[in-house]
mmCIF file of C-alpha atoms in Angstrom:
data_model
loop_
_atom_site.group_PDB
_atom_site.id
_atom_site.type_symbol
_atom_site.label_atom_id
_atom_site.label_comp_id
_atom_site.label_asym_id
_atom_site.label_seq_id
_atom_site.Cartn_x
_atom_site.Cartn_y
_atom_site.Cartn_z
ATOM 1 C CA ALA A 1 95.608 101.060 92.116
ATOM 2 C CA VAL A 2 98.437 100.931 94.547
ATOM 3 C CA VAL A 3 96.293 99.722 97.399
ATOM 4 C CA SER A 4 92.663 99.229 96.604
ATOM 5 C CA THR A 5 89.399 98.276 98.150
ATOM 6 C CA GLN A 6 86.521 96.660 96.356
ATOM 7 C CA SER A 7 84.999 100.058 95.621
ATOM 8 C CA THR A 8 88.187 101.616 94.188
ATOM 9 C CA GLY A 9 89.942 98.676 92.649
ATOM 10 C CA GLY A 10 87.314 96.048 92.205
ATOM 11 C CA LYS A 11 89.114 93.639 94.516
ATOM 12 C CA ALA A 12 87.127 91.712 97.071
ATOM 13 C CA THR A 13 89.521 92.301 99.979
ATOM 14 C CA ALA A 14 92.736 94.078 100.777
ATOM 15 C CA GLY A 15 95.637 91.752 100.041
ATOM 16 C CA SER A 16 93.729 89.696 97.485
ATOM 17 C CA ASP A 17 96.758 89.707 95.145
ATOM 18 C CA LEU A 18 98.820 88.181 97.934
ATOM 19 C CA LYS A 19 96.255 85.427 98.420
ATOM 20 C CA LEU A 20 96.635 84.673 94.708
ATOM 21 C CA GLY A 21 100.399 84.372 95.188
ATOM 22 C CA LEU A 22 101.187 87.642 93.396
ATOM 23 C CA ALA A 23 103.956 89.931 94.605
ATOM 24 C CA THR A 24 102.923 93.393 93.434
ATOM 25 C CA ALA A 25 105.078 96.538 93.453
ATOM 26 C CA PRO A 26 104.379 97.469 97.101
ATOM 27 C CA VAL A 27 105.524 93.991 98.164
ATOM 28 C CA LEU A 28 108.631 94.148 95.992
ATOM 29 C CA TYR A 29 109.568 97.479 97.547
ATOM 30 C CA ALA A 30 108.755 96.236 101.054
ATOM 31 C CA VAL A 31 111.032 93.212 100.685
ATOM 32 C CA ARG A 32 113.957 95.656 100.760
ATOM 33 C CA GLU A 33 112.990 96.533 104.338
ATOM 34 C CA PHE A 34 111.930 93.058 105.452
ATOM 35 C CA PRO A 35 114.005 90.625 103.346
ATOM 36 C CA ASN A 36 114.165 87.847 105.929
ATOM 37 C CA GLU A 37 110.400 87.766 106.356
ATOM 38 C CA LEU A 38 109.024 88.676 102.935
ATOM 39 C CA GLY A 39 111.672 86.932 100.815
ATOM 40 C CA PRO A 40 110.643 83.400 101.775
ATOM 41 C CA MET A 41 106.943 84.265 101.505
ATOM 42 C CA ILE A 42 107.439 85.582 97.970
ATOM 43 C CA SER A 43 109.424 82.454 97.043
ATOM 44 C CA ARG A 44 106.570 80.231 98.131
ATOM 45 C CA ASN A 45 103.907 82.503 96.581
ATOM 46 C CA PHE A 46 102.388 83.294 99.987
ATOM 47 C CA ALA A 47 101.169 79.682 100.137
ATOM 48 C CA GLU A 48 101.566 78.995 103.860
ATOM 49 C CA GLU A 49 98.811 79.736 106.328
ATOM 50 C CA GLY A 50 98.982 83.381 107.380
ATOM 51 C CA ASP A 51 101.519 84.437 104.717
ATOM 52 C CA ALA A 52 99.175 86.826 102.903
ATOM 53 C CA GLU A 53 98.017 88.485 106.102
ATOM 54 C CA ARG A 54 101.550 88.850 107.484
ATOM 55 C CA ALA A 55 102.871 90.180 104.157
ATOM 56 C CA PHE A 56 100.032 92.718 104.061
ATOM 57 C CA GLN A 57 101.012 93.912 107.552
ATOM 58 C CA LEU A 58 104.668 94.227 106.573
ATOM 59 C CA VAL A 59 103.799 96.173 103.440
ATOM 60 C CA GLY A 60 101.742 98.523 105.596
ATOM 61 C CA ARG A 61 104.736 99.135 107.861
ATOM 62 C CA SER A 62 107.093 99.697 104.940
ATOM 63 C CA GLU A 63 107.644 102.453 102.402
ATOM 64 C CA GLY A 64 106.295 100.106 99.702
ATOM 65 C CA VAL A 65 102.998 101.871 99.121
ATOM 66 C CA ALA A 66 104.562 105.348 99.033
ATOM 67 C CA LEU A 67 107.283 104.203 96.634
ATOM 68 C CA THR A 68 104.701 102.558 94.397
ATOM 69 C CA ARG A 69 102.689 105.778 94.289
ATOM 70 C CA GLU A 70 105.838 107.653 93.282
ATOM 71 C CA LEU A 71 106.481 105.083 90.553
ATOM 72 C CA ALA A 72 102.940 105.469 89.216
ATOM 73 C CA GLU A 73 103.309 109.256 89.223
ATOM 74 C CA ARG A 74 106.586 109.065 87.296
ATOM 75 C CA TYR A 75 105.088 106.793 84.644
ATOM 76 C CA CYS A 76 101.957 108.917 84.332
ATOM 77 C CA ASN A 77 103.984 112.102 84.023
ATOM 78 C CA SER A 78 106.128 110.512 81.313
ATOM 79 C CA ALA A 79 103.032 109.338 79.477
ATOM 80 C CA LEU A 80 101.466 112.800 79.655
ATOM 81 C CA LEU A 81 104.624 114.362 78.232
ATOM 82 C CA GLU A 82 104.499 111.928 75.317
ATOM 83 C CA LEU A 83 100.809 112.637 74.789
ATOM 84 C CA GLU A 84 101.591 116.338 74.371
ATOM 85 C CA LYS A 85 103.357 115.393 71.139
ATOM 86 C CA MET A 86 100.084 114.079 69.706
ATOM 87 C CA PRO A 87 97.538 116.331 68.045
ATOM 88 C CA GLU A 88 94.454 117.159 70.112
ATOM 89 C CA CYS A 89 91.998 114.330 69.571
ATOM 90 C CA GLU A 90 89.577 112.052 71.374
ATOM 91 C CA GLU A 91 92.176 109.307 71.751
ATOM 92 C CA ARG A 92 94.694 111.676 73.352
ATOM 93 C CA SER A 93 92.082 112.856 75.842
ATOM 94 C CA ALA A 94 91.131 109.265 76.677
ATOM 95 C CA LEU A 95 94.735 108.285 77.338
ATOM 96 C CA ALA A 96 95.276 111.358 79.511
ATOM 97 C CA SER A 97 92.147 110.422 81.456
ATOM 98 C CA LEU A 98 93.635 106.993 82.137
ATOM 99 C CA CYS A 99 96.631 108.632 83.804
ATOM 100 C CA ASP A 100 94.303 110.682 85.964
ATOM 101 C CA LEU A 101 92.331 107.569 86.885
ATOM 102 C CA VAL A 102 95.456 105.651 87.890
ATOM 103 C CA LEU A 103 96.649 108.459 90.128
ATOM 104 C CA ARG A 104 93.232 109.033 91.746
ATOM 105 C CA ARG A 105 92.833 105.324 92.464
ATOM 106 C CA SER A 106 96.217 105.166 94.131
ATOM 107 C CA ASN A 107 95.434 107.932 96.650
#
């Protein structure tokens, strides 16, 4: 999911990836808008007190989430086009369902 809660993404809290030191796609897009603030936080893996919370706020103010949704949609659309080349089968349906799941979780 682009931004998830425990119920949609299985994560305990919003920003849990940041607390683990992980810069996900929304953060990497947001650093374009806030390079002086997010750049150093990413370099230190959000290790300083308050880094994860501040990064989460900056991502929320940026276009990072919207751009990540667009990226997910592009990849899902490409995958669905490739799946159309496969014969109808259970596996094809399952893979198509994964695309649907990814897009529903990111909204």
